[in-house]
GROMACS .gro file of C-alpha atoms in nm:
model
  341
    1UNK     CA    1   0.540   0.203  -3.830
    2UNK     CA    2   0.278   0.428  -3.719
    3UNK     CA    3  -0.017   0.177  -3.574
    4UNK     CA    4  -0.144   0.012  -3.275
    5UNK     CA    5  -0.151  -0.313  -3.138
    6UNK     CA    6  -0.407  -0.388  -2.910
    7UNK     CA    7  -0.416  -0.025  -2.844
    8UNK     CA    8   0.015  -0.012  -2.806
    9UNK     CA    9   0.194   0.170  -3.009
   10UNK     CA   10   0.414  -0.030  -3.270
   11UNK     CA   11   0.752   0.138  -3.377
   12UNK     CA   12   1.104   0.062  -3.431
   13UNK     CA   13   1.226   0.290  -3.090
   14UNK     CA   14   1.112   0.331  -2.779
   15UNK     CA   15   0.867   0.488  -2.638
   16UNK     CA   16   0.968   0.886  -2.564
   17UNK     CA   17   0.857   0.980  -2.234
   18UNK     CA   18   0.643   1.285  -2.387
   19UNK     CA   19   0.485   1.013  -2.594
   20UNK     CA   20   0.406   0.805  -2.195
   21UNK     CA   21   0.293   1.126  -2.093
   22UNK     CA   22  -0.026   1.111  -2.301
   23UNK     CA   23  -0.179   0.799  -2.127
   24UNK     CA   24  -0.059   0.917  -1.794
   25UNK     CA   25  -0.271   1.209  -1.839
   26UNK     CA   26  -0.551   1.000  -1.970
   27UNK     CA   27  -0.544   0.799  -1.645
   28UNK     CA   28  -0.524   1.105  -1.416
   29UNK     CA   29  -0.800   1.286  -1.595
   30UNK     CA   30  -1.023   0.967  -1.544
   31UNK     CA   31  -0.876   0.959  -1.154
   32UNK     CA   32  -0.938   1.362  -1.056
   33UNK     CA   33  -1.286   1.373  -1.260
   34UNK     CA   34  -1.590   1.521  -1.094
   35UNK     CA   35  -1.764   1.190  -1.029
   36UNK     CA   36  -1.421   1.046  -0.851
   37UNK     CA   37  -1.387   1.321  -0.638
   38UNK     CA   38  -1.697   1.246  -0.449
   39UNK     CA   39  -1.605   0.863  -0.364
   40UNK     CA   40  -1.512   0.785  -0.044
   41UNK     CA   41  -1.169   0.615  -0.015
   42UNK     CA   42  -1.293   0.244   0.006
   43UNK     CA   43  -1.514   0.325  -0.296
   44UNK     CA   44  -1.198   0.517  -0.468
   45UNK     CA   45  -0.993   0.190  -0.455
   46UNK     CA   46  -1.159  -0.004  -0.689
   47UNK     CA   47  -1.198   0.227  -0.933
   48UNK     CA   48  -0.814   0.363  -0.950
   49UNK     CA   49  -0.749  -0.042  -0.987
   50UNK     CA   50  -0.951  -0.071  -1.288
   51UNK     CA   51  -0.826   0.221  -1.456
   52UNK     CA   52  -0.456   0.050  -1.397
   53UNK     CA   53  -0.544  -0.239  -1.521
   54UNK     CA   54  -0.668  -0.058  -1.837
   55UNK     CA   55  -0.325  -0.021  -1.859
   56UNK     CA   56  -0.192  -0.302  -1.741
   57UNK     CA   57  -0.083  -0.423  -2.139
   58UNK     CA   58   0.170  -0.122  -2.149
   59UNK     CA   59   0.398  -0.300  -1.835
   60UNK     CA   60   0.382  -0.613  -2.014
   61UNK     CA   61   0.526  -0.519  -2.376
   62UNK     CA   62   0.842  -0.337  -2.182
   63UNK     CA   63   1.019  -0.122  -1.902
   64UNK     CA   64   0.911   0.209  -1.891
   65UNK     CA   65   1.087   0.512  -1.853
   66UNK     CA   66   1.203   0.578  -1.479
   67UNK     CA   67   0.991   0.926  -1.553
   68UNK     CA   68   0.683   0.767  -1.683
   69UNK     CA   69   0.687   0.568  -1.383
   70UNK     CA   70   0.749   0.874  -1.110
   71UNK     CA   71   0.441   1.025  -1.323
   72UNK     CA   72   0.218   0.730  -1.213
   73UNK     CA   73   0.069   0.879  -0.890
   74UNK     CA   74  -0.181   0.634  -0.891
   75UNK     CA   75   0.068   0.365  -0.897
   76UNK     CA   76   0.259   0.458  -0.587
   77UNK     CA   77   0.179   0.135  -0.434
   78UNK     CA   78  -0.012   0.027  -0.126
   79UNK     CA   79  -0.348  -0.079  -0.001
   80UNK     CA   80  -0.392  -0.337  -0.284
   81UNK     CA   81  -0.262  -0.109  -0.559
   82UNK     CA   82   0.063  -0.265  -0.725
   83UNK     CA   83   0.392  -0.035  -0.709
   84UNK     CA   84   0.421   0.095  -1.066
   85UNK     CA   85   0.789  -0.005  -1.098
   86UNK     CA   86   0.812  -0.345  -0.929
   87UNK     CA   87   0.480  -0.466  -1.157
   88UNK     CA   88   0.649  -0.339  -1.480
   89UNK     CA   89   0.940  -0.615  -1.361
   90UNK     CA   90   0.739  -0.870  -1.272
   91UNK     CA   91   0.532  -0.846  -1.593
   92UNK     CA   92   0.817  -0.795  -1.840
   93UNK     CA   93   0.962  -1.092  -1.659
   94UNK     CA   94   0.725  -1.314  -1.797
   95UNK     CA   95   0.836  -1.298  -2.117
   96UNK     CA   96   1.152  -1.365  -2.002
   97UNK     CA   97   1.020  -1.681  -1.878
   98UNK     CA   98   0.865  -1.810  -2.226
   99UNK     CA   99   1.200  -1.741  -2.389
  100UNK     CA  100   1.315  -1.976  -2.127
  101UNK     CA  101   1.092  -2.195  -2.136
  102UNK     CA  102   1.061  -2.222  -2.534
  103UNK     CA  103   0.653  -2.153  -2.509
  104UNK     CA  104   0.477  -2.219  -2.817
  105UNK     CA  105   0.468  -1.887  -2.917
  106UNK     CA  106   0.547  -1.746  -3.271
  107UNK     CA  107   0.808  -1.444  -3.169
  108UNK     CA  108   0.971  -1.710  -2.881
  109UNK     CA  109   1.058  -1.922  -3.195
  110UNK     CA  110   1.163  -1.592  -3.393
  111UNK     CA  111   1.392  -1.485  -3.061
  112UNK     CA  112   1.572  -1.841  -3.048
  113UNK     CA  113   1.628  -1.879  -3.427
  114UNK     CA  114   1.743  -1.459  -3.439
  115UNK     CA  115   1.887  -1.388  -3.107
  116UNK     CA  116   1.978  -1.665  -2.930
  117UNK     CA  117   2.056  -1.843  -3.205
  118UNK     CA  118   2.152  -2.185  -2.971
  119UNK     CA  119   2.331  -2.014  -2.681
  120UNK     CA  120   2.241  -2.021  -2.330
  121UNK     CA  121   1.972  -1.817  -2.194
  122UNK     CA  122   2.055  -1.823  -1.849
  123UNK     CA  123   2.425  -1.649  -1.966
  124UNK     CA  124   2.362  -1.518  -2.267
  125UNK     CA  125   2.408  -1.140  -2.289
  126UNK     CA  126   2.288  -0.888  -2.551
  127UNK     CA  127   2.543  -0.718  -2.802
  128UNK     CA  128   2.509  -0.335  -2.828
  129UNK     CA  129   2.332  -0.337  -3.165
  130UNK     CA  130   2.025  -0.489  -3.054
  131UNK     CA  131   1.682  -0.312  -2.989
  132UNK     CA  132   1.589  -0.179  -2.655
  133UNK     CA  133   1.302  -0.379  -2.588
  134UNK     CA  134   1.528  -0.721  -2.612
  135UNK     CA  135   1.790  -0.519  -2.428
  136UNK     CA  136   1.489  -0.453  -2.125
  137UNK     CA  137   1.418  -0.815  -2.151
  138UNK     CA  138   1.754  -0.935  -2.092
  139UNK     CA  139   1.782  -0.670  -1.791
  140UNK     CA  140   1.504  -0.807  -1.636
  141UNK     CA  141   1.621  -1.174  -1.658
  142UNK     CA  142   1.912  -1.088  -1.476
  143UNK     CA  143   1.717  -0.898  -1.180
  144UNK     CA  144   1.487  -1.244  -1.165
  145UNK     CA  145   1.793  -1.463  -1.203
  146UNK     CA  146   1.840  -1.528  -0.794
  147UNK     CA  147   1.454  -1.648  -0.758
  148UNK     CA  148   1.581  -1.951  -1.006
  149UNK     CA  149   1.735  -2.300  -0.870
  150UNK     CA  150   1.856  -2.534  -1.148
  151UNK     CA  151   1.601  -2.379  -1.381
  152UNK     CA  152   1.320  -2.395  -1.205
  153UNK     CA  153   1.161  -2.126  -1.037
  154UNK     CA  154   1.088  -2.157  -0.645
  155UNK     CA  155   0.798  -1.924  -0.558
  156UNK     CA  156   0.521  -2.116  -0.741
  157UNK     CA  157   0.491  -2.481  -0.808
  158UNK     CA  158   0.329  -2.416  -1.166
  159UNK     CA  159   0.672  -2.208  -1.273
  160UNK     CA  160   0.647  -1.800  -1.298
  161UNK     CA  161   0.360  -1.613  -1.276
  162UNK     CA  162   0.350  -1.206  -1.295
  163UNK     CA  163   0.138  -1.274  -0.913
  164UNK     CA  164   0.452  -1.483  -0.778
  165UNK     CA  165   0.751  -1.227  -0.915
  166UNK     CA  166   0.571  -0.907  -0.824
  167UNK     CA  167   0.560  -1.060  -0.481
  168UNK     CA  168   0.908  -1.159  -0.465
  169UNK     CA  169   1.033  -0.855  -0.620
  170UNK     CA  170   0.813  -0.666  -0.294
  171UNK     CA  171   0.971  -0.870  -0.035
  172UNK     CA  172   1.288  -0.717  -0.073
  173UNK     CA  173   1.197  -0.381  -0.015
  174UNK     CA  174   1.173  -0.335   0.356
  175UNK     CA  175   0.855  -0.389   0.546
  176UNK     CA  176   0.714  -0.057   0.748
  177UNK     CA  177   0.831  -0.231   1.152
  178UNK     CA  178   0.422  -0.097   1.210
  179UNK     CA  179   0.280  -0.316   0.935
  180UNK     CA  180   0.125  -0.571   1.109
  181UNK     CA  181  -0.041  -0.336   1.386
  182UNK     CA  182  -0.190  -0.131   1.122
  183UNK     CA  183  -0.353  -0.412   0.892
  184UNK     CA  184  -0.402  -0.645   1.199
  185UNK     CA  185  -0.685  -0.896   1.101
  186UNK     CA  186  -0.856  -0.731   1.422
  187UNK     CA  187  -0.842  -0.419   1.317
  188UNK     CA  188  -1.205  -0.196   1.139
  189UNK     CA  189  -1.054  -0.144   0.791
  190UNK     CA  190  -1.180   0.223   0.800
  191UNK     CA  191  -0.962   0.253   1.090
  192UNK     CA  192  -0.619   0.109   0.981
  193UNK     CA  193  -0.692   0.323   0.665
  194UNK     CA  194  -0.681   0.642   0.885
  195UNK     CA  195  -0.386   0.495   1.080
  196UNK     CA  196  -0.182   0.437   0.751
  197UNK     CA  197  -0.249   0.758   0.640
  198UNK     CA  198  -0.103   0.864   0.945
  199UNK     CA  199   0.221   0.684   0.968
  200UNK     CA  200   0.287   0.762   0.582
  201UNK     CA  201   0.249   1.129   0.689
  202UNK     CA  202  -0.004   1.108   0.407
  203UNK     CA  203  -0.273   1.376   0.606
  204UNK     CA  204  -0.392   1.724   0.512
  205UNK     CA  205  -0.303   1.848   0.865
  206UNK     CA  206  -0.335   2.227   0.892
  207UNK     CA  207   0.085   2.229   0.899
  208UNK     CA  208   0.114   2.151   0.571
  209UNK     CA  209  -0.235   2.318   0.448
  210UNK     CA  210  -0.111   2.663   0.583
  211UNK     CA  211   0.212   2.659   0.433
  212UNK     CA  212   0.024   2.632   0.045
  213UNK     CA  213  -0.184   2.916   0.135
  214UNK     CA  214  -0.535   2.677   0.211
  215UNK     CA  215  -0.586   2.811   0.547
  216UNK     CA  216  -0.531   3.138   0.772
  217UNK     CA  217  -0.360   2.965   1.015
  218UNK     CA  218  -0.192   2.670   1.110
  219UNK     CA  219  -0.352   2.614   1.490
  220UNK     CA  220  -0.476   2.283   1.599
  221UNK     CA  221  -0.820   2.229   1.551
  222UNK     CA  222  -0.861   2.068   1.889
  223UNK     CA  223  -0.669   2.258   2.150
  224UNK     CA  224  -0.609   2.566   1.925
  225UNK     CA  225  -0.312   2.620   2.092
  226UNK     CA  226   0.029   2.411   1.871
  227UNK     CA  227   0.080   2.416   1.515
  228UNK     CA  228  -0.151   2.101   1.370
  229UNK     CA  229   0.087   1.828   1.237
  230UNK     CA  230   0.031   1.460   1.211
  231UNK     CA  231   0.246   1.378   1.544
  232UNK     CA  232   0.072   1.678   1.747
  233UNK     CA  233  -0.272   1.580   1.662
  234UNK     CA  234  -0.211   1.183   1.781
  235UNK     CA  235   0.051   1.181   2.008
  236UNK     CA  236   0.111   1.558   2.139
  237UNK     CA  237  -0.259   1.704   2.150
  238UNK     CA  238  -0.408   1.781   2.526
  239UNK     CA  239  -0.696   1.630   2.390
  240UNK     CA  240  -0.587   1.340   2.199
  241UNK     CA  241  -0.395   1.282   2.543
  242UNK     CA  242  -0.692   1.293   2.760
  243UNK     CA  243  -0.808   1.012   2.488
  244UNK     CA  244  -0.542   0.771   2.534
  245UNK     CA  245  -0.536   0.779   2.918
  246UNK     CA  246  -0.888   0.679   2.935
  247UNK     CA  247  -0.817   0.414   2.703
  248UNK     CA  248  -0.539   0.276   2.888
  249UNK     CA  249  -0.737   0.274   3.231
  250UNK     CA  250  -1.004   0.083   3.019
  251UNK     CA  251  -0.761  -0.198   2.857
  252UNK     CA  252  -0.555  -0.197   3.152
  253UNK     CA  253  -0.239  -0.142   2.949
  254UNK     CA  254   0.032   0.113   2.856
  255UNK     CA  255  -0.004   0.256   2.558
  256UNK     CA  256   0.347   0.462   2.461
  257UNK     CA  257   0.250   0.799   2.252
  258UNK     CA  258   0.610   0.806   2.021
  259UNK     CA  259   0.619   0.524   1.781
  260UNK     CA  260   0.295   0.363   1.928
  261UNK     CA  261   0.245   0.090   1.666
  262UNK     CA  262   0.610  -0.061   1.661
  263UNK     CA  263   0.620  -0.050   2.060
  264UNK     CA  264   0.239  -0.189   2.062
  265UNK     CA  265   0.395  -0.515   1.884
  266UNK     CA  266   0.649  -0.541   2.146
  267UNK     CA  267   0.445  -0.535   2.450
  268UNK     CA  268   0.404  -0.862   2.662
  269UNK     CA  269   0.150  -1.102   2.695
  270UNK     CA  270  -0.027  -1.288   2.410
  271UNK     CA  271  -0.082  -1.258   2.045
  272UNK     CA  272  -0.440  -1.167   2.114
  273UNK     CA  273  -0.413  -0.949   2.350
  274UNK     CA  274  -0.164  -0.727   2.155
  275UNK     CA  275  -0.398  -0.766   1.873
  276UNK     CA  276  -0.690  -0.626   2.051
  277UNK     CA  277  -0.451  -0.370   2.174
  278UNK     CA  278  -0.355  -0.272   1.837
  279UNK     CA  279  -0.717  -0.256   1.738
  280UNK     CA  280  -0.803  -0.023   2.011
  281UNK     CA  281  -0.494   0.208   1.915
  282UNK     CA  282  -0.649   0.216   1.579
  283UNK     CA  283  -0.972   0.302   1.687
  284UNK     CA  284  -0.821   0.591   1.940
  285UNK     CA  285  -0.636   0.706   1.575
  286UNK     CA  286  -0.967   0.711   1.392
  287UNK     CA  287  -1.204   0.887   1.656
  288UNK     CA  288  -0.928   1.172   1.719
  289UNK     CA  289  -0.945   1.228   1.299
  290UNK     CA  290  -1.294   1.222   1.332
  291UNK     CA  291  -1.320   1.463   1.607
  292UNK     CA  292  -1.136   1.684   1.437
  293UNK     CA  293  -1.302   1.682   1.114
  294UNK     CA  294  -1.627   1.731   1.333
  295UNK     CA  295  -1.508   2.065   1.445
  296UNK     CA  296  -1.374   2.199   1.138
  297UNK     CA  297  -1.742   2.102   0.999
  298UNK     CA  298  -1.963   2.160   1.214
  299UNK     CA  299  -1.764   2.341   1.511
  300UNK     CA  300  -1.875   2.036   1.737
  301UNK     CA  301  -1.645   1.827   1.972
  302UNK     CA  302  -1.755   1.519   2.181
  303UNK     CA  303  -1.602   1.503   2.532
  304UNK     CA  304  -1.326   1.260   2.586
  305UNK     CA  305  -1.587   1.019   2.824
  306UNK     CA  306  -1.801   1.007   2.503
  307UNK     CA  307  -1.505   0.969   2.268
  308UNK     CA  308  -1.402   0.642   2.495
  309UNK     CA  309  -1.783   0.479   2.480
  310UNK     CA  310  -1.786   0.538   2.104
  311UNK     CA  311  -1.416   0.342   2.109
  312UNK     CA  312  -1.571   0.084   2.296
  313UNK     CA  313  -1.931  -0.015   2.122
  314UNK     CA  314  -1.692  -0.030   1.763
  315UNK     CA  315  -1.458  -0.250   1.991
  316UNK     CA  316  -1.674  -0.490   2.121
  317UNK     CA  317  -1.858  -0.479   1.800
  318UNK     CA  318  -1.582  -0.604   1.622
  319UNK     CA  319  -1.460  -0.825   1.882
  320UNK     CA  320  -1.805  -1.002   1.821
  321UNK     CA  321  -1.777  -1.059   1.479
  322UNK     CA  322  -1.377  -1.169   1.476
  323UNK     CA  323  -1.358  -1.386   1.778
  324UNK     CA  324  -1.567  -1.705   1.665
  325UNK     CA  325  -1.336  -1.964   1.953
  326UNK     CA  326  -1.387  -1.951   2.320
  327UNK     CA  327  -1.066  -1.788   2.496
  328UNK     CA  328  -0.965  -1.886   2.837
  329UNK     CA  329  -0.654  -1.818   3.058
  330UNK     CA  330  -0.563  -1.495   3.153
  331UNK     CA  331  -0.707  -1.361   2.864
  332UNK     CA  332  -1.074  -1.477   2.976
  333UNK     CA  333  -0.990  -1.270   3.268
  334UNK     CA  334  -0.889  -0.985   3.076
  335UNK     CA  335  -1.160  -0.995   2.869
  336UNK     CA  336  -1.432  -0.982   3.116
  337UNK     CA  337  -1.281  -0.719   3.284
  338UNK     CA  338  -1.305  -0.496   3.001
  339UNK     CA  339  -1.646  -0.562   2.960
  340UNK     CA  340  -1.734  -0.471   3.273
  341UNK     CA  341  -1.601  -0.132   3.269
   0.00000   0.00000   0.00000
């Protein structure tokens, strides 16, 4: 049957994965043009989302091929941007759902009166001869089967949604133990985006530049003395060092270089002071990327005294803006002693 449906193609077998492979490469093309290149990463965001959701109708219809999905690099997951292979679940489950739920829908009828044919949805289980789109469908109902109690689904008081699987389908996978430091409500969202980058290893630090032949050497841009990798240029660097020490005799507070964000959630005191800690720690993460950008620019470097007032105006700035309640205690204290300095 060679035609489309609402722009899928409709045939008796699956889909091959060289047959995937052309819309991947439609979505990349649109992703790596000349125009997307020069967005900034905020402005990137919403534009790789709307090209997925161009796309969104091929998750629904059925699984993909683990290969299709691996080819999705703009559907890695992360900062808003659905995980390719956890969405296709959550969508396919859906239709799961209607067969459950007997929806008024024309092929729901067709699947009870062909398939089911009065068994029990919750046990039934598919005989070999069957397509592999009902196969996929029956797959998925088992993965969602757990999230049901006596038939009803508990994650959204309206039944299943696509919204309420994919994010029950997320919560299993384990949760970075620096998530909450790095997308702390606090936090300047240019900064936790530099941080992120950071603890994903995600960077173009000279380390891994040198070694595909995009620079001469591999030398850190801001001591020029130790190979430039993400953990040298934020925790090991004599100058990101010099950084963090004024920053600590500013905030009054330790601030451990190894594994900064999960310790930074561990520290004593209260929840707003380790969220204004975390928030400073971000901003330390973001002026040390920009100082280093600055000299492989324009072969400038602030000194670490200006470094620390630039830290502090974006700081205060958003300290302004995010604290709207009056804070007393030991935190007033605190507070007005940073301030001061």
């Amino acid at each position: 049957m060679p035609f489309r449906y609402l722009g899928v193609p409709v045939q008796p077998t699956r889909l091959t994965k060289q047959e995937c492979s052309i819309r991947i490469e439609k979505m990349v093309s649109k992703i790596r043009n000349l125009g997307a290149r020069k967005l900034s990463y905020a402005e990137l965001k919403p534009f790789v989302i709307t090209i997925c959701g161009m796309e969104a109708l091929n998750f629904i219809v059925s699984l993909l091929l683990p290969g299709v999905l691996l080819r999705s690099q703009n559907k890695r997951g992360g900062l808003g941007i659905k995980k390719a292979d956890i969405w296709n679940i959550a969508t396919v489950a859906k239709l799961a759902y209607w067969i459950y739920s007997k929806a008024d829908r024309l092929w729901v009828r067709w699947v009870h009166q062909v398939y089911l044919e009065g068994s029990d949805w919750n046990s039934y289980k598919p005989p070999q001869d069957v397509s592999w789109t009902w196969k996929n469908i029956c797959k998925v109902k088992d993965i969602m089967s757990t999230g049901y109690i006596n038939g009803q689904w508990q994650h959204h008081e309206k039944g299943y949604t696509i919204r309420s699987g994919y994010e029950w389908l997320r919560a299993k996978d384990t949760k970075k133990p620096w998530y909450n430091q790095v997308w702390n409500q606090m936090n300047i969202p240019k900064h936790s985006l530099i941080t992120w980058m950071a603890m994903n290893k995600g960077m173009n630090v000279k380390d891994k530049l040198f070694k595909i032949g995009c620079c001469q050497d591999d030398k850190c841009l801001l001591c020029d003395l130790y190979p430039e990798t993400v953990d040298h240029l934020f925790f090991d660097c004599p100058y990101s060092r010099q950084i963090i020490r004024k920053v600590e005799t500013w905030c009054e507070s330790k601030i451990p270089f190894q594994n900064a964000m999960l310790r930074c959630s561990r520290k004593k005191g209260s929840t707003l002071k380790r969220k204004m800690i975390a928030m400073i720690l971000n901003a330390c993460y973001y002026q040390v990327c920009h100082q280093r950008n600055s000299v492989r620019v324009n072969q400038v470097m602030d000194s670490p005294e200006i470094v620390l007032k630039k830290i502090k105006e974006e700081c205060w700035s958003r300290i302004k803006g995010k604290i709207l309640f009056p804070v007393v205690g030991k935190d007033e204290k605190w507070m007005d002693r940073l301030m001061v300095r």
